[in-house]
């Protein structure tokens, strides 16, 4: 395993480009199973999770071609298997997204249950409930979801909880179903809307994405096409937080400010000067220390749980005391103990973290526990005095493309070494 070494207390300054959104690319790649025609997808980020789902599609017999600019052509005209094995699904829960497309187009699917998740309970019962309402026969045997349906039928589905992957899986299943499907209490995230736009590009009839009610009119077949994945709003927010915690000045290109309204408002509230264009965002701290932030996470368009850890890192060096309440996942404070190793003053009370800012953090060896927790440790290391070593950074590589290279472009002193390396 590799580590990141960071020498901190350096303000970030400069420009970088934002990558395509992981959480949009994964369901879009899964959705290519719905069509027998070639599909070209651009702005795919080079991430471990993308590699995992590409490997899963390849095992099923999908032909995948990657060009020098990381554009992917997918040909799912001939599948050899409808099986998604535990070995791949356990490494990335989003692999369950192949269930809906396989069931809808081929009438059968065998997909491993994802298993546990470090940040909390993420059941797939809403996925299965929706597909059963559409006429699927579903059994759970030996840790696998075994689903069959001669032909899915449209249905009205009320989600018990807001679930992004559940909404996406049902939306894909409904694309080739007979009749109309209506999803109530649907997730409103931009990545759900991006999947709907992709489906419509290849011939589906989806409306209402981006609202809590999505309507899908099933069609006989889907075709080919070209699609450009939207920018990653969480990567964007992470780099904005990195500039904030280091009192820096940066400009992010190839992004979408309209997807980050709750994040931008919070950053302005704590002292950042922000300017935006259609596809760029600039942030300037003017060398000043940020003010502490009070945050409560909730589904889009509220403040995202995927930015909670990064903003907690900002609070560790901010002026005053900030209260962060996590309402989405029950175990998403695993980064707190690692931040405390660096001198952070954080008290936990249930799903609330109370953080009183310090003048500075100090470098320390820390360990990443999940994707966004990893990002918070990188941010803390960038602001800390001295050297920080972050272990188990494979978590970071699941969601951040070339993070050390992009940060180095902004002036950070950061590099990657093998775990066994000794200096």
Tab-separated table of C-alpha atoms in Angstrom:
chain	number	residue	atom	x	y	z
A	1	UNK	CA	0.000	0.000	0.000
A	2	UNK	CA	1.065	3.547	-0.700
A	3	UNK	CA	1.246	6.642	1.489
A	4	UNK	CA	1.035	10.377	0.966
A	5	UNK	CA	3.670	12.612	2.565
A	6	UNK	CA	2.645	16.259	3.022
A	7	UNK	CA	4.745	19.168	4.261
A	8	UNK	CA	2.121	21.689	5.247
A	9	UNK	CA	1.548	25.338	6.171
A	10	UNK	CA	1.788	26.491	2.525
A	11	UNK	CA	-1.066	28.574	1.013
A	12	UNK	CA	-2.409	27.013	-2.189
A	13	UNK	CA	-2.265	29.241	-5.254
A	14	UNK	CA	-2.976	28.637	-8.945
A	15	UNK	CA	-5.378	26.957	-11.366
A	16	UNK	CA	-6.426	23.342	-11.939
A	17	UNK	CA	-9.054	21.478	-13.955
A	18	UNK	CA	-11.805	19.457	-12.329
A	19	UNK	CA	-12.403	15.867	-13.464
A	20	UNK	CA	-15.647	14.183	-14.442
A	21	UNK	CA	-17.963	13.132	-11.626
A	22	UNK	CA	-17.340	9.632	-10.276
A	23	UNK	CA	-20.905	9.379	-8.990
A	24	UNK	CA	-22.261	10.197	-12.444
A	25	UNK	CA	-19.804	8.077	-14.445
A	26	UNK	CA	-20.538	4.861	-12.506
A	27	UNK	CA	-24.323	4.690	-13.139
A	28	UNK	CA	-23.857	5.869	-16.731
A	29	UNK	CA	-21.381	3.064	-17.386
A	30	UNK	CA	-23.831	0.599	-15.809
A	31	UNK	CA	-26.624	2.000	-17.997
A	32	UNK	CA	-24.724	1.113	-21.179
A	33	UNK	CA	-25.907	-2.461	-20.507
A	34	UNK	CA	-29.372	-1.316	-21.625
A	35	UNK	CA	-28.286	-0.864	-25.252
A	36	UNK	CA	-26.880	-3.142	-27.957
A	37	UNK	CA	-25.454	-0.184	-29.903
A	38	UNK	CA	-21.980	1.359	-29.397
A	39	UNK	CA	-21.888	4.271	-26.935
A	40	UNK	CA	-19.082	6.818	-26.487
A	41	UNK	CA	-18.644	8.470	-23.095
A	42	UNK	CA	-16.222	11.345	-22.444
A	43	UNK	CA	-14.981	13.119	-19.296
A	44	UNK	CA	-14.636	9.789	-17.486
A	45	UNK	CA	-12.338	10.217	-14.457
A	46	UNK	CA	-9.370	7.877	-14.070
A	47	UNK	CA	-10.282	6.355	-10.701
A	48	UNK	CA	-10.170	2.978	-9.003
A	49	UNK	CA	-13.983	2.806	-8.820
A	50	UNK	CA	-14.231	3.394	-12.573
A	51	UNK	CA	-11.645	0.657	-13.155
A	52	UNK	CA	-13.755	-1.667	-10.985
A	53	UNK	CA	-16.995	-1.159	-12.897
A	54	UNK	CA	-15.171	-1.388	-16.249
A	55	UNK	CA	-13.706	-4.712	-15.064
A	56	UNK	CA	-17.167	-5.888	-14.041
A	57	UNK	CA	-18.638	-4.993	-17.443
A	58	UNK	CA	-15.701	-6.692	-19.159
A	59	UNK	CA	-16.285	-9.899	-17.192
A	60	UNK	CA	-19.853	-9.915	-18.480
A	61	UNK	CA	-18.660	-9.760	-22.080
A	62	UNK	CA	-18.986	-6.037	-22.745
A	63	UNK	CA	-16.384	-4.776	-25.213
A	64	UNK	CA	-14.704	-1.613	-23.953
A	65	UNK	CA	-12.253	0.607	-25.812
A	66	UNK	CA	-10.333	3.407	-24.119
A	67	UNK	CA	-8.574	6.122	-26.129
A	68	UNK	CA	-5.596	8.285	-25.151
A	69	UNK	CA	-7.902	11.032	-23.809
A	70	UNK	CA	-9.728	8.644	-21.433
A	71	UNK	CA	-12.852	8.539	-23.591
A	72	UNK	CA	-14.595	5.179	-23.403
A	73	UNK	CA	-16.515	3.329	-26.102
A	74	UNK	CA	-18.815	0.618	-24.786
A	75	UNK	CA	-20.365	-2.173	-26.870
A	76	UNK	CA	-22.783	-4.326	-24.851
A	77	UNK	CA	-24.326	-6.028	-27.885
A	78	UNK	CA	-23.269	-9.498	-26.730
A	79	UNK	CA	-23.186	-10.449	-23.076
A	80	UNK	CA	-21.775	-13.748	-21.872
A	81	UNK	CA	-22.836	-13.444	-18.229
A	82	UNK	CA	-25.439	-11.727	-16.058
A	83	UNK	CA	-23.380	-12.363	-12.917
A	84	UNK	CA	-21.751	-9.664	-10.754
A	85	UNK	CA	-19.388	-11.496	-8.363
A	86	UNK	CA	-18.766	-10.657	-4.720
A	87	UNK	CA	-15.049	-10.173	-5.408
A	88	UNK	CA	-15.822	-6.992	-7.363
A	89	UNK	CA	-19.035	-5.804	-5.712
A	90	UNK	CA	-17.463	-5.856	-2.230
A	91	UNK	CA	-14.817	-3.344	-3.366
A	92	UNK	CA	-17.413	-0.872	-4.643
A	93	UNK	CA	-21.047	-0.766	-3.584
A	94	UNK	CA	-22.065	1.047	-6.787
A	95	UNK	CA	-21.570	-2.261	-8.634
A	96	UNK	CA	-25.145	-3.090	-7.576
A	97	UNK	CA	-26.215	-0.592	-10.257
A	98	UNK	CA	-25.905	-3.313	-12.918
A	99	UNK	CA	-28.961	-5.033	-11.407
A	100	UNK	CA	-31.587	-2.775	-12.996
A	101	UNK	CA	-30.117	-2.702	-16.518
A	102	UNK	CA	-29.512	-6.488	-16.631
A	103	UNK	CA	-33.008	-7.277	-15.395
A	104	UNK	CA	-34.637	-4.789	-17.752
A	105	UNK	CA	-32.846	-5.811	-20.947
A	106	UNK	CA	-32.129	-9.510	-20.411
A	107	UNK	CA	-34.793	-10.533	-17.899
A	108	UNK	CA	-32.338	-11.906	-15.352
A	109	UNK	CA	-29.498	-10.871	-13.084
A	110	UNK	CA	-27.381	-12.346	-10.329
A	111	UNK	CA	-25.637	-9.641	-8.319
A	112	UNK	CA	-23.761	-10.021	-5.064
A	113	UNK	CA	-25.092	-8.161	-2.065
A	114	UNK	CA	-22.631	-5.313	-1.427
A	115	UNK	CA	-21.941	-6.206	2.197
A	116	UNK	CA	-20.960	-3.743	4.899
A	117	UNK	CA	-19.904	-0.154	4.400
A	118	UNK	CA	-17.451	1.724	6.605
A	119	UNK	CA	-19.548	4.889	6.858
A	120	UNK	CA	-22.803	3.202	7.844
A	121	UNK	CA	-25.773	1.125	6.789
A	122	UNK	CA	-26.549	1.389	3.078
A	123	UNK	CA	-29.168	-1.312	2.388
A	124	UNK	CA	-30.475	-2.181	-1.073
A	125	UNK	CA	-34.018	-2.949	0.053
A	126	UNK	CA	-35.411	0.079	-1.804
A	127	UNK	CA	-33.824	-1.147	-5.051
A	128	UNK	CA	-35.451	-4.557	-4.642
A	129	UNK	CA	-38.808	-3.174	-3.533
A	130	UNK	CA	-39.003	-1.040	-6.680
A	131	UNK	CA	-38.145	-3.898	-9.025
A	132	UNK	CA	-40.606	-6.236	-7.323
A	133	UNK	CA	-43.302	-3.601	-7.848
A	134	UNK	CA	-42.414	-3.793	-11.558
A	135	UNK	CA	-42.993	-7.560	-11.595
A	136	UNK	CA	-39.543	-8.991	-10.842
A	137	UNK	CA	-39.153	-12.204	-8.889
A	138	UNK	CA	-36.305	-11.725	-6.439
A	139	UNK	CA	-34.594	-14.210	-4.146
A	140	UNK	CA	-31.614	-13.734	-1.859
A	141	UNK	CA	-29.457	-16.859	-1.869
A	142	UNK	CA	-25.898	-17.374	-0.611
A	143	UNK	CA	-25.264	-13.643	-0.484
A	144	UNK	CA	-26.548	-12.974	-4.004
A	145	UNK	CA	-29.589	-11.136	-5.365
A	146	UNK	CA	-31.142	-13.449	-7.955
A	147	UNK	CA	-33.708	-11.587	-10.044
A	148	UNK	CA	-35.893	-12.665	-12.965
A	149	UNK	CA	-38.640	-11.018	-15.013
A	150	UNK	CA	-40.040	-12.017	-18.404
A	151	UNK	CA	-40.846	-8.332	-18.939
A	152	UNK	CA	-40.818	-5.572	-16.372
A	153	UNK	CA	-44.004	-3.514	-16.159
A	154	UNK	CA	-44.339	0.139	-15.248
A	155	UNK	CA	-45.390	0.883	-11.683
A	156	UNK	CA	-45.816	3.703	-9.194
A	157	UNK	CA	-43.050	3.457	-6.611
A	158	UNK	CA	-42.798	5.466	-3.400
A	159	UNK	CA	-39.299	5.350	-1.942
A	160	UNK	CA	-39.337	4.973	1.852
A	161	UNK	CA	-36.089	6.915	2.083
A	162	UNK	CA	-34.208	9.129	-0.354
A	163	UNK	CA	-31.583	6.908	-1.991
A	164	UNK	CA	-29.421	7.963	-4.917
A	165	UNK	CA	-28.414	4.515	-6.172
A	166	UNK	CA	-31.903	3.184	-5.491
A	167	UNK	CA	-33.437	5.925	-7.640
A	168	UNK	CA	-30.869	5.268	-10.378
A	169	UNK	CA	-31.327	1.495	-10.377
A	170	UNK	CA	-35.109	1.748	-10.646
A	171	UNK	CA	-34.861	4.444	-13.313
A	172	UNK	CA	-32.631	2.183	-15.434
A	173	UNK	CA	-34.895	-0.815	-14.880
A	174	UNK	CA	-37.891	1.255	-15.986
A	175	UNK	CA	-36.242	2.474	-19.200
A	176	UNK	CA	-37.174	-0.711	-21.113
A	177	UNK	CA	-40.227	-1.676	-19.031
A	178	UNK	CA	-43.698	-1.893	-20.550
A	179	UNK	CA	-45.660	1.248	-19.678
A	180	UNK	CA	-44.999	4.145	-17.348
A	181	UNK	CA	-43.070	4.139	-14.080
A	182	UNK	CA	-43.350	6.958	-11.547
A	183	UNK	CA	-40.784	7.269	-8.730
A	184	UNK	CA	-41.949	9.380	-5.779
A	185	UNK	CA	-39.496	10.666	-3.149
A	186	UNK	CA	-36.740	10.266	-5.748
A	187	UNK	CA	-33.209	11.524	-5.101
A	188	UNK	CA	-32.612	14.983	-6.611
A	189	UNK	CA	-28.815	14.869	-6.902
A	190	UNK	CA	-27.222	16.263	-10.089
A	191	UNK	CA	-25.740	12.818	-10.778
A	192	UNK	CA	-29.281	11.370	-10.967
A	193	UNK	CA	-30.196	14.091	-13.442
A	194	UNK	CA	-27.038	13.365	-15.448
A	195	UNK	CA	-28.020	9.694	-15.701
A	196	UNK	CA	-31.479	10.725	-16.912
A	197	UNK	CA	-29.910	13.016	-19.538
A	198	UNK	CA	-27.699	10.145	-20.697
A	199	UNK	CA	-30.647	7.752	-20.932
A	200	UNK	CA	-32.581	10.309	-22.971
A	201	UNK	CA	-29.557	10.770	-25.253
A	202	UNK	CA	-29.729	7.080	-26.208
A	203	UNK	CA	-33.495	7.102	-26.687
A	204	UNK	CA	-35.154	6.754	-23.276
A	205	UNK	CA	-38.095	8.870	-22.113
A	206	UNK	CA	-37.305	10.198	-18.660
A	207	UNK	CA	-38.740	13.406	-17.224
A	208	UNK	CA	-38.664	15.091	-13.831
A	209	UNK	CA	-35.066	14.198	-12.928
A	210	UNK	CA	-33.749	16.787	-10.499
A	211	UNK	CA	-37.120	16.838	-8.714
A	212	UNK	CA	-38.606	14.402	-6.191
A	213	UNK	CA	-40.901	12.834	-8.822
A	214	UNK	CA	-39.367	11.117	-11.858
A	215	UNK	CA	-41.480	9.712	-14.688
A	216	UNK	CA	-40.125	7.058	-17.070
A	217	UNK	CA	-42.071	5.940	-20.119
A	218	UNK	CA	-40.653	2.595	-21.184
A	219	UNK	CA	-39.425	2.146	-24.755
A	220	UNK	CA	-38.839	-0.989	-26.834
A	221	UNK	CA	-35.081	-0.498	-27.267
A	222	UNK	CA	-32.308	1.994	-26.736
A	223	UNK	CA	-29.659	3.042	-29.248
A	224	UNK	CA	-26.150	4.466	-29.309
A	225	UNK	CA	-24.806	7.964	-28.875
A	226	UNK	CA	-22.184	10.210	-27.328
A	227	UNK	CA	-22.290	11.684	-23.846
A	228	UNK	CA	-20.080	13.992	-21.741
A	229	UNK	CA	-20.167	13.310	-17.988
A	230	UNK	CA	-20.790	16.322	-15.768
A	231	UNK	CA	-17.970	17.740	-13.568
A	232	UNK	CA	-17.387	16.401	-10.070
A	233	UNK	CA	-18.976	18.792	-7.563
A	234	UNK	CA	-17.400	17.033	-4.567
A	235	UNK	CA	-13.905	17.201	-6.041
A	236	UNK	CA	-14.597	20.885	-6.725
A	237	UNK	CA	-15.733	21.448	-3.137
A	238	UNK	CA	-12.725	19.584	-1.761
A	239	UNK	CA	-10.227	21.817	-3.575
A	240	UNK	CA	-12.161	24.930	-2.538
A	241	UNK	CA	-11.935	23.727	1.070
A	242	UNK	CA	-8.202	23.058	0.575
A	243	UNK	CA	-7.668	26.668	-0.483
A	244	UNK	CA	-9.785	27.853	2.452
A	245	UNK	CA	-7.877	25.867	5.088
A	246	UNK	CA	-4.497	27.053	3.719
A	247	UNK	CA	-5.658	30.709	3.345
A	248	UNK	CA	-4.896	30.492	-0.352
A	249	UNK	CA	-6.200	31.708	-3.704
A	250	UNK	CA	-7.212	29.292	-6.491
A	251	UNK	CA	-9.254	29.023	-9.670
A	252	UNK	CA	-10.982	25.789	-10.661
A	253	UNK	CA	-11.855	25.240	-14.318
A	254	UNK	CA	-14.120	22.725	-16.099
A	255	UNK	CA	-16.615	22.792	-13.237
A	256	UNK	CA	-20.247	23.869	-12.626
A	257	UNK	CA	-20.929	26.479	-9.913
A	258	UNK	CA	-24.672	25.823	-10.173
A	259	UNK	CA	-24.121	22.358	-8.656
A	260	UNK	CA	-22.410	23.731	-5.528
A	261	UNK	CA	-24.748	26.430	-4.221
A	262	UNK	CA	-24.921	25.130	-0.627
A	263	UNK	CA	-21.125	24.697	-0.513
A	264	UNK	CA	-20.344	28.106	-2.002
A	265	UNK	CA	-22.753	29.878	0.371
A	266	UNK	CA	-21.113	28.175	3.360
A	267	UNK	CA	-17.598	29.079	2.174
A	268	UNK	CA	-18.628	32.721	1.714
A	269	UNK	CA	-20.171	32.659	5.190
A	270	UNK	CA	-16.835	31.638	6.725
A	271	UNK	CA	-14.836	34.328	4.953
A	272	UNK	CA	-13.949	33.193	1.424
A	273	UNK	CA	-14.244	35.632	-1.464
A	274	UNK	CA	-15.777	33.700	-4.345
A	275	UNK	CA	-16.323	34.567	-7.988
A	276	UNK	CA	-17.882	32.327	-10.624
A	277	UNK	CA	-18.416	31.958	-14.356
A	278	UNK	CA	-20.318	29.368	-16.360
A	279	UNK	CA	-17.577	26.743	-15.961
A	280	UNK	CA	-15.169	28.135	-13.352
A	281	UNK	CA	-14.944	29.134	-9.685
A	282	UNK	CA	-12.312	31.263	-7.978
A	283	UNK	CA	-11.740	31.493	-4.221
A	284	UNK	CA	-9.512	33.927	-2.346
A	285	UNK	CA	-8.980	33.911	1.422
A	286	UNK	CA	-6.795	37.050	1.266
A	287	UNK	CA	-4.402	35.293	3.655
A	288	UNK	CA	-7.042	35.290	6.400
A	289	UNK	CA	-8.077	32.525	8.748
A	290	UNK	CA	-11.634	31.237	8.109
A	291	UNK	CA	-14.460	31.530	10.618
A	292	UNK	CA	-15.949	28.360	12.107
A	293	UNK	CA	-18.923	26.848	10.266
A	294	UNK	CA	-22.140	25.307	11.577
A	295	UNK	CA	-23.281	22.583	9.164
A	296	UNK	CA	-26.074	20.030	8.987
A	297	UNK	CA	-25.857	17.503	6.155
A	298	UNK	CA	-28.909	16.435	4.153
A	299	UNK	CA	-29.770	15.180	0.653
A	300	UNK	CA	-29.327	17.549	-2.312
A	301	UNK	CA	-29.806	20.500	-2.624
A	302	UNK	CA	-28.820	20.836	1.055
A	303	UNK	CA	-25.220	20.566	2.260
A	304	UNK	CA	-23.778	17.232	1.056
A	305	UNK	CA	-22.594	14.547	3.443
A	306	UNK	CA	-19.673	13.998	1.048
A	307	UNK	CA	-18.290	17.449	2.060
A	308	UNK	CA	-18.789	17.050	5.810
A	309	UNK	CA	-15.320	15.675	6.596
A	310	UNK	CA	-13.557	18.335	4.517
A	311	UNK	CA	-15.423	21.155	6.259
A	312	UNK	CA	-14.639	19.614	9.639
A	313	UNK	CA	-10.960	19.859	8.705
A	314	UNK	CA	-11.498	23.561	7.937
A	315	UNK	CA	-13.150	24.008	11.346
A	316	UNK	CA	-10.074	22.602	13.097
A	317	UNK	CA	-8.085	25.765	12.281
A	318	UNK	CA	-10.977	28.263	12.103
A	319	UNK	CA	-11.778	31.139	14.445
A	320	UNK	CA	-14.443	30.120	16.931
A	321	UNK	CA	-16.465	26.936	17.450
A	322	UNK	CA	-18.396	25.125	14.722
A	323	UNK	CA	-21.067	22.454	15.141
A	324	UNK	CA	-21.441	19.785	12.456
A	325	UNK	CA	-24.477	17.487	12.464
A	326	UNK	CA	-24.401	14.386	10.260
A	327	UNK	CA	-27.924	13.245	9.337
A	328	UNK	CA	-27.242	10.964	6.345
A	329	UNK	CA	-24.833	8.275	7.614
A	330	UNK	CA	-24.571	7.090	11.205
A	331	UNK	CA	-20.839	6.328	11.237
A	332	UNK	CA	-19.258	9.149	9.295
A	333	UNK	CA	-17.037	10.643	11.978
A	334	UNK	CA	-14.182	8.139	11.746
A	335	UNK	CA	-11.818	10.927	10.692
A	336	UNK	CA	-12.262	12.673	14.060
A	337	UNK	CA	-9.729	10.534	15.951
A	338	UNK	CA	-7.164	11.007	13.204
A	339	UNK	CA	-7.689	14.791	13.191
A	340	UNK	CA	-7.285	14.766	16.976
A	341	UNK	CA	-3.865	13.163	16.462
A	342	UNK	CA	-2.947	16.353	14.618
A	343	UNK	CA	-4.112	18.590	17.471
A	344	UNK	CA	-7.745	19.152	16.540
A	345	UNK	CA	-10.113	20.061	19.384
A	346	UNK	CA	-13.246	18.057	18.540
A	347	UNK	CA	-15.908	16.677	20.902
A	348	UNK	CA	-18.389	14.068	19.656
A	349	UNK	CA	-21.969	13.825	20.918
A	350	UNK	CA	-23.938	11.251	18.945
A	351	UNK	CA	-24.291	12.493	15.375
A	352	UNK	CA	-22.860	15.924	16.250
A	353	UNK	CA	-19.244	17.082	16.273
A	354	UNK	CA	-18.323	20.257	18.147
A	355	UNK	CA	-15.024	21.663	16.904
A	356	UNK	CA	-13.149	24.590	18.430
A	357	UNK	CA	-10.516	25.935	16.065
A	358	UNK	CA	-6.807	26.016	16.933
A	359	UNK	CA	-4.177	28.454	15.669
A	360	UNK	CA	-2.592	25.567	13.804
A	361	UNK	CA	-2.410	21.782	13.519
A	362	UNK	CA	0.779	19.769	13.721
A	363	UNK	CA	1.848	17.054	11.313
A	364	UNK	CA	1.430	13.427	12.374
A	365	UNK	CA	1.118	9.916	10.927
A	366	UNK	CA	-2.587	9.255	10.275
A	367	UNK	CA	-4.678	6.578	8.583
A	368	UNK	CA	-7.472	6.994	6.034
A	369	UNK	CA	-10.697	5.121	6.832
A	370	UNK	CA	-12.953	6.006	3.895
A	371	UNK	CA	-12.954	8.185	0.792
A	372	UNK	CA	-14.047	11.551	2.194
A	373	UNK	CA	-12.277	10.991	5.527
A	374	UNK	CA	-9.100	10.634	3.454
A	375	UNK	CA	-9.727	14.016	1.871
A	376	UNK	CA	-10.145	15.647	5.282
A	377	UNK	CA	-6.743	14.294	6.359
A	378	UNK	CA	-5.118	15.644	3.195
A	379	UNK	CA	-6.614	19.069	3.921
A	380	UNK	CA	-5.447	18.945	7.531
A	381	UNK	CA	-1.962	17.955	6.369
A	382	UNK	CA	-1.858	20.885	3.943
A	383	UNK	CA	-2.572	23.300	6.793
A	384	UNK	CA	-0.460	21.642	9.498
A	385	UNK	CA	2.989	22.666	10.640
A	386	UNK	CA	5.488	19.935	9.883
A	387	UNK	CA	5.067	16.655	8.031
A	388	UNK	CA	1.945	14.495	7.791
A	389	UNK	CA	1.979	10.893	6.562
A	390	UNK	CA	-1.354	9.448	5.389
A	391	UNK	CA	-1.600	5.669	5.145
A	392	UNK	CA	-4.174	3.492	3.311
A	393	UNK	CA	-4.608	6.076	0.554
A	394	UNK	CA	-6.292	3.578	-1.757
A	395	UNK	CA	-9.443	5.159	-0.348
A	396	UNK	CA	-8.418	8.490	-1.912
A	397	UNK	CA	-7.763	6.895	-5.293
A	398	UNK	CA	-11.373	5.690	-5.377
A	399	UNK	CA	-12.640	9.247	-5.753
A	400	UNK	CA	-9.863	11.750	-6.550
A	401	UNK	CA	-7.999	11.689	-9.852
A	402	UNK	CA	-4.277	12.482	-9.467
A	403	UNK	CA	-4.856	14.321	-6.189
A	404	UNK	CA	-1.176	14.805	-5.376
A	405	UNK	CA	-0.422	16.077	-8.904
A	406	UNK	CA	-3.269	18.602	-8.808
A	407	UNK	CA	-2.294	19.832	-5.348
A	408	UNK	CA	1.340	20.105	-6.450
A	409	UNK	CA	0.171	22.329	-9.321
A	410	UNK	CA	-1.238	24.620	-6.625
A	411	UNK	CA	2.083	24.726	-4.771
A	412	UNK	CA	1.565	21.989	-2.202
A	413	UNK	CA	4.558	19.913	-1.088
A	414	UNK	CA	3.044	16.459	-1.432
A	415	UNK	CA	4.283	13.170	-2.828
A	416	UNK	CA	3.387	9.488	-2.866
A	417	UNK	CA	5.607	6.661	-1.604
A	418	UNK	CA	5.195	2.891	-1.092
A	419	UNK	CA	4.270	1.969	2.506
A	420	UNK	CA	7.485	0.014	2.969
A	421	UNK	CA	9.576	3.019	1.859
A	422	UNK	CA	12.016	4.350	4.452
A	423	UNK	CA	13.603	7.744	4.131
